C-alpha positions as a printed Julia matrix, in Angstrom:
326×3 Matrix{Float64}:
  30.43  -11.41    0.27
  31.57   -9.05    2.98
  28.96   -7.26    5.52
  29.07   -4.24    3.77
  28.01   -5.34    0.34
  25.12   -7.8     1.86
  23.73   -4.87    3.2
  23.71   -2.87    0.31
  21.9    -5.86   -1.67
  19.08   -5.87    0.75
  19.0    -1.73    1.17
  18.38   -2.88   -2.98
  15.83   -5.13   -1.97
  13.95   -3.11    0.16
  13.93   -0.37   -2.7
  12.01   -2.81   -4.81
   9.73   -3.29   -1.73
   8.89    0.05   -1.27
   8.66    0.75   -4.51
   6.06   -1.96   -4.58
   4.34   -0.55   -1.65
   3.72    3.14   -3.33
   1.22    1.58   -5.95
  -1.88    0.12   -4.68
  -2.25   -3.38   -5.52
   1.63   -4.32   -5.83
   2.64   -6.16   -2.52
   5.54   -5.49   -0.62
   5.17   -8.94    0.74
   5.17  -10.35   -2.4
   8.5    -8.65   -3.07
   9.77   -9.62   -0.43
   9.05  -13.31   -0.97
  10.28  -13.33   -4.4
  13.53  -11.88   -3.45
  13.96  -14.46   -0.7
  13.55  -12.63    2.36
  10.33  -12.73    3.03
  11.08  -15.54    6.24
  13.88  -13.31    7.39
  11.76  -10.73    6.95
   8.93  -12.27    9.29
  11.71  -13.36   11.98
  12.95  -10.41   12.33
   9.67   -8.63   12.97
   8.88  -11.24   15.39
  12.11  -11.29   17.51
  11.22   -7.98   18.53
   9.42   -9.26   21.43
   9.89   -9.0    25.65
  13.33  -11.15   25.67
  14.65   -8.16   23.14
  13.14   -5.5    25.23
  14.97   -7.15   28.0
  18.43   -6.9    26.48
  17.94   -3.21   24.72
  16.65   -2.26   28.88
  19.55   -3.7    30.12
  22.17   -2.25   28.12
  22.93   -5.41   26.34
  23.04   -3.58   23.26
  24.83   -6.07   21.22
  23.01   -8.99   21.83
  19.83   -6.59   21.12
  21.2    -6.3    17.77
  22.31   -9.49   16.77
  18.56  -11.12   18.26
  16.27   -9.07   16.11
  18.91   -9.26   13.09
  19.62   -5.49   13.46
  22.18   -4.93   10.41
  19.37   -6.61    8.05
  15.97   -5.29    9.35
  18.08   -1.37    9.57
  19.35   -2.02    6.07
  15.59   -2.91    4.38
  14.23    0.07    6.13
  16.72    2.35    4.73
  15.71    0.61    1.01
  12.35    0.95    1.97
  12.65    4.8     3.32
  14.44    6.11    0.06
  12.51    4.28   -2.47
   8.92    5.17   -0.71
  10.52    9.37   -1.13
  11.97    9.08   -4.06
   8.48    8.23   -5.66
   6.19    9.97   -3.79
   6.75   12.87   -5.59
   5.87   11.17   -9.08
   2.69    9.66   -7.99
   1.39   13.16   -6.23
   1.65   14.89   -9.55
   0.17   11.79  -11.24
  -2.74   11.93   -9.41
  -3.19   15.76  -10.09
  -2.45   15.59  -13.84
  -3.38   12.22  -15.2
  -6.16   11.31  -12.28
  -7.91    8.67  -15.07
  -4.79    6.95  -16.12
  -3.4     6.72  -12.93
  -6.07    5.52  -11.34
  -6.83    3.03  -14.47
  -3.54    1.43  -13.41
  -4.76    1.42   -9.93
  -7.45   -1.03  -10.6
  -5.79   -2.96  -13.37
  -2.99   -3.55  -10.72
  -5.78   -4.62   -7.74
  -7.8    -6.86  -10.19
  -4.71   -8.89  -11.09
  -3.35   -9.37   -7.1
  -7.12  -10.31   -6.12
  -7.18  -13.16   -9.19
  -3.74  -14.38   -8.61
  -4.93  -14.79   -4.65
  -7.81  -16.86   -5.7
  -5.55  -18.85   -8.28
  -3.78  -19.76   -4.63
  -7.16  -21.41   -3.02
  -7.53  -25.46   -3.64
 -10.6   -27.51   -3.09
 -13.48  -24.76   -3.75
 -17.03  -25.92   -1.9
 -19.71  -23.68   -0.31
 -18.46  -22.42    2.1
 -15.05  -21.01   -0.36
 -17.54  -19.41   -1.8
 -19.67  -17.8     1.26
 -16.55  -16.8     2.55
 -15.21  -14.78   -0.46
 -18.88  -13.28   -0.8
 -18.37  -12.2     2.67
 -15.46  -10.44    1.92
 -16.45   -8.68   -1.48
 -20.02   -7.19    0.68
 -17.14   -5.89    3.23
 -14.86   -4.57    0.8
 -18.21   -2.91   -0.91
 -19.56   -1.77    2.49
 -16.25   -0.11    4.05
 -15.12    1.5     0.47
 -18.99    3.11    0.14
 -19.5     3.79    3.72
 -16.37    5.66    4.19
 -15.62    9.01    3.78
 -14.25   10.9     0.87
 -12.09   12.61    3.48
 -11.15   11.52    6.78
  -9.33   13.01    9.43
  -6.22   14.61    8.9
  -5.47   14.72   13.24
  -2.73   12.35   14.43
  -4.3    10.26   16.25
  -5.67    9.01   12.88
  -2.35    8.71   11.15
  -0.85    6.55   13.97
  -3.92    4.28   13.06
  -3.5     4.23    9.67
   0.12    3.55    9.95
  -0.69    0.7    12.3
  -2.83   -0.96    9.76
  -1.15   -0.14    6.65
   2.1    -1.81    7.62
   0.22   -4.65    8.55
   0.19   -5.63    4.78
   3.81   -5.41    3.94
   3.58   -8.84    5.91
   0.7   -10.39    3.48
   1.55  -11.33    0.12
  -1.01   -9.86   -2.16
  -1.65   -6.72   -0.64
  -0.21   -3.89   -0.23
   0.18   -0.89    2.88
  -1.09    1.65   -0.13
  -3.9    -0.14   -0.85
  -5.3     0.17    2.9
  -4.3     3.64    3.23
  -6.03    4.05    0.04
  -9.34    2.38    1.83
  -8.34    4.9     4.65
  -8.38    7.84    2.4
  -5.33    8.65    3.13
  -2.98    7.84    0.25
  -2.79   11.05   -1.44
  -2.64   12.9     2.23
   0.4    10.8     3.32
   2.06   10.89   -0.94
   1.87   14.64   -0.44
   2.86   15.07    3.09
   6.14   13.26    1.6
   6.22   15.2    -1.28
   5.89   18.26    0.99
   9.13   17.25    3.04
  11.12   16.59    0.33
  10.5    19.88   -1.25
  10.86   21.67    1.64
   7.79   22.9     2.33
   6.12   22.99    5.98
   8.72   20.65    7.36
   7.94   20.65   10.6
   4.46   19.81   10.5
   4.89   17.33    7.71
   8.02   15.93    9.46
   5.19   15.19   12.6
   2.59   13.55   10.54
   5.38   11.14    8.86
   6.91   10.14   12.7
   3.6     9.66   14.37
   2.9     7.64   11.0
   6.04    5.79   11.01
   5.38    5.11   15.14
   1.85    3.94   14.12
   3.97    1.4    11.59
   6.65    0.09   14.03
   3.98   -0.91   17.0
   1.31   -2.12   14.53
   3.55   -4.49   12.44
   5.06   -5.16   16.05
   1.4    -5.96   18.05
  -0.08   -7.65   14.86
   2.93   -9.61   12.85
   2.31  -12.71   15.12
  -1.15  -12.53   14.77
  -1.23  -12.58   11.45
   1.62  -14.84   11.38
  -0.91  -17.34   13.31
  -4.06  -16.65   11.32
  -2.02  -17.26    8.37
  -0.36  -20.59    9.21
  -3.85  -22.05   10.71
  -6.59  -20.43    8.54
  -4.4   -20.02    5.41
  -7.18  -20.22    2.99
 -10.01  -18.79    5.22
  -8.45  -15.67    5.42
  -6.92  -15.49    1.92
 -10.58  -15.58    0.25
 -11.88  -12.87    2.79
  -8.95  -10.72    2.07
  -9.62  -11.36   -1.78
 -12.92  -10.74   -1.73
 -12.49   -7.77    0.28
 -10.03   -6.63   -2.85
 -12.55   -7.13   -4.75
 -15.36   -5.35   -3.03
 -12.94   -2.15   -2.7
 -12.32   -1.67   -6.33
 -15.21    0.49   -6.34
 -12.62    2.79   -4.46
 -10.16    2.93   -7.59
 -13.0     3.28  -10.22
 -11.16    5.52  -12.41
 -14.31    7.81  -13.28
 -15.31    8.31   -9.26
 -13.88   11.76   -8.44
 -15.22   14.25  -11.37
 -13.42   16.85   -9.78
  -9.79   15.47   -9.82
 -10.23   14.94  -13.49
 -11.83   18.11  -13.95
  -9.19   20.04  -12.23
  -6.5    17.76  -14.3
  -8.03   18.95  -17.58
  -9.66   22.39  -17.06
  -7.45   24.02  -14.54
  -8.17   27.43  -14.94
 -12.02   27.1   -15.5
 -11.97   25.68  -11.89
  -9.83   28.8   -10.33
 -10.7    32.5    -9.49
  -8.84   35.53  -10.4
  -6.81   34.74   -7.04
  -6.25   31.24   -7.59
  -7.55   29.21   -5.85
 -10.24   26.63   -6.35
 -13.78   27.37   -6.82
 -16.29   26.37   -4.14
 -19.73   26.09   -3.36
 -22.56   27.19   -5.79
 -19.78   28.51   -8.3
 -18.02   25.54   -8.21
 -21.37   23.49   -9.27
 -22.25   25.81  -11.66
 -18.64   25.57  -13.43
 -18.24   21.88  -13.23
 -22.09   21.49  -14.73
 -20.51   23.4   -17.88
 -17.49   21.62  -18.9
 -17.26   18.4   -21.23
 -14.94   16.14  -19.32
 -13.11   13.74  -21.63
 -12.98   10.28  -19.9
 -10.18    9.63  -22.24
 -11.49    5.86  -22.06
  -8.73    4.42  -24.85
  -5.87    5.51  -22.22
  -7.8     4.12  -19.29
  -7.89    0.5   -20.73
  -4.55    0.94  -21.8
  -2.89    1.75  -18.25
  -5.71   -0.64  -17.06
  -3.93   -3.63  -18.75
  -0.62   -2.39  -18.12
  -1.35   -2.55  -14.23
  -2.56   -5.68  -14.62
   0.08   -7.23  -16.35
   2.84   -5.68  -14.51
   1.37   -7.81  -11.2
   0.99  -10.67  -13.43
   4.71  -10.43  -14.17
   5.9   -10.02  -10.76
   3.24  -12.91   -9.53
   4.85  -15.51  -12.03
   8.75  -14.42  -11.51
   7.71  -14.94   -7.64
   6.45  -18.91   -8.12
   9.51  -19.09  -10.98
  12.04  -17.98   -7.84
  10.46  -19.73   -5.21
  10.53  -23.27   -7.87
  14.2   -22.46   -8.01
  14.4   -22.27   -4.7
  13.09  -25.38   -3.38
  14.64  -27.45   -6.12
């Protein structure tokens, strides 16, 4: 297989990984792993330390490229780049027109990724258990305690980049899902929707670089951490994390947000003559008066799809990695 066709097969690859990475509660990281790249994947990421600072500084370009496996980590992040806009746009209108179902598929999606994490734990005792407690009363705390809306400044996207693309790294969770904690999914779906459209380039084209700088020194600063934490307190930090999944589902509840699904389904009772969306008082009074439908037969429905579209991926990743070691 010549260079130019390996690189095209992982560009393909890291389609499927940011594909994954768009829905909350589909892992990247799992992707990754199931494909077979997921070690490369880490190595790379963690050859990007002072000895390849050292050789980019020194104009030893070449040897730059070949010790952080250049050709492969450039190729993913193309996959990853065209995948993540090609679907932004269908999940921002989604969330505006079919806010229950979409959201339904949310949680169906979370539920399965925080059961198939537990299904990973052996030998459960007391403190198994305190420990994934722990971690549902944070998930609970963080998802309740945050804001609707945070901060649209940069400052705040460069964070949320820096901790989202922390979980591309951790099988069973994805970057989506913490943005999602953030409350910044939708903000950062749109603001790629935005770009692709055409609209307000500039400022959108900001938001995504200090985002995508937020991404490249987080998953930089943290992926050895993490790679440590992992490799010494494995299951420790796997129950947290799925407790913590757990905990946030009260995030995804697909009934949370009246007036998404109001909007979705009475779009013009919501609107004055110029347009735009009701507020204050009038906006009370108008959402007091309509009969939402929570439309609960489609909810279960996209529910159970979600969940076992993770349970498919899940299995074909310990079917792959069984072929692999035999």
């Amino acid at each position: 297989m010549n260079n130019f066709t390996t690189s095209l097969l992982t560009a393909v690859k890291g389609a499927c990984m940011g594909a994954a990475d768009v829905i909350p509660g589909v892992s990247g990281g799992t992707i990754a792993f199931m494909m077979g790249i997921y070690d490369r994947l880490l190595g790379s990421i963690s050859s990007i330390n002072a000895k390849a600072m050292k050789l980019l500084f020194s104009g030893r370009f070449k040897d730059f490229w070949k010790h952080i496996d250049g050709t492969f980590l450039l190729s993913l992040v193309i996959g990853i780049g065209i995948s993540i806009l090609s679907l932004a746009k269908i999940m921002t209108w989604l969330l505006a027109h079919h806010p229950i179902q979409t959201w339904a598929f949310f949680f169906g999606l979370i539920v399965a990724s925080s059961i198939f994490i537990l299904k990973g734990v052996e030998r459960w005792n007391i403190e198994s258990v305190l420990l994934l407690i722990t971690g549902i009363i944070t998930g609970v705390v963080v998802c309740t305690l945050s804001p609707t809306r945070t901060p649209d400044t940069l400052w705040f996207i460069f964070i949320c980049g820096a901790i989202a693309i922390c979980a591309m790294i951790l099988p069973g969770i994805s970057g989506s899902f913490i943005l999602l904690i953030l409350g910044k999914y939708e903000f950062i779906m749109q603001t790629i929707n935005e770009l692709t459209s055409g609209i307000n380039v500039s400022n959108n084209l900001l938001v995504l670089c200090v985002f995508a700088i937020g991404a490249v020194i987080g998953i930089i600063s943290f992926s050895k951490f993490l790679h440590w934490l992992l490799s010494r307190f494995n299951k420790e930090t796997m129950l947290v994390l799925a407790g913590f999944i757990i905990g946030s589902l009260v995030k995804v509840w697909p009934w949370s947000d009246k007036l998404k699904i109001a909007s979705s389904q009475f779009p013009e009772q919501l609107t004055g003559t110029d347009g735009e969306l009701l507020s204050g008082n009038l906006l009370d009074q108008a959402l007091s008066n309509l009969e939402i439908d929570p439309q609960y037969g489609t909810a279960i429905l996209f529910a159970l799809i979600g969940f076992f579209l993770v349970t498919g991926i899940e299995l074909a990743a310990k079917k792959f990695n069984g072929s692999a070691e035999n």
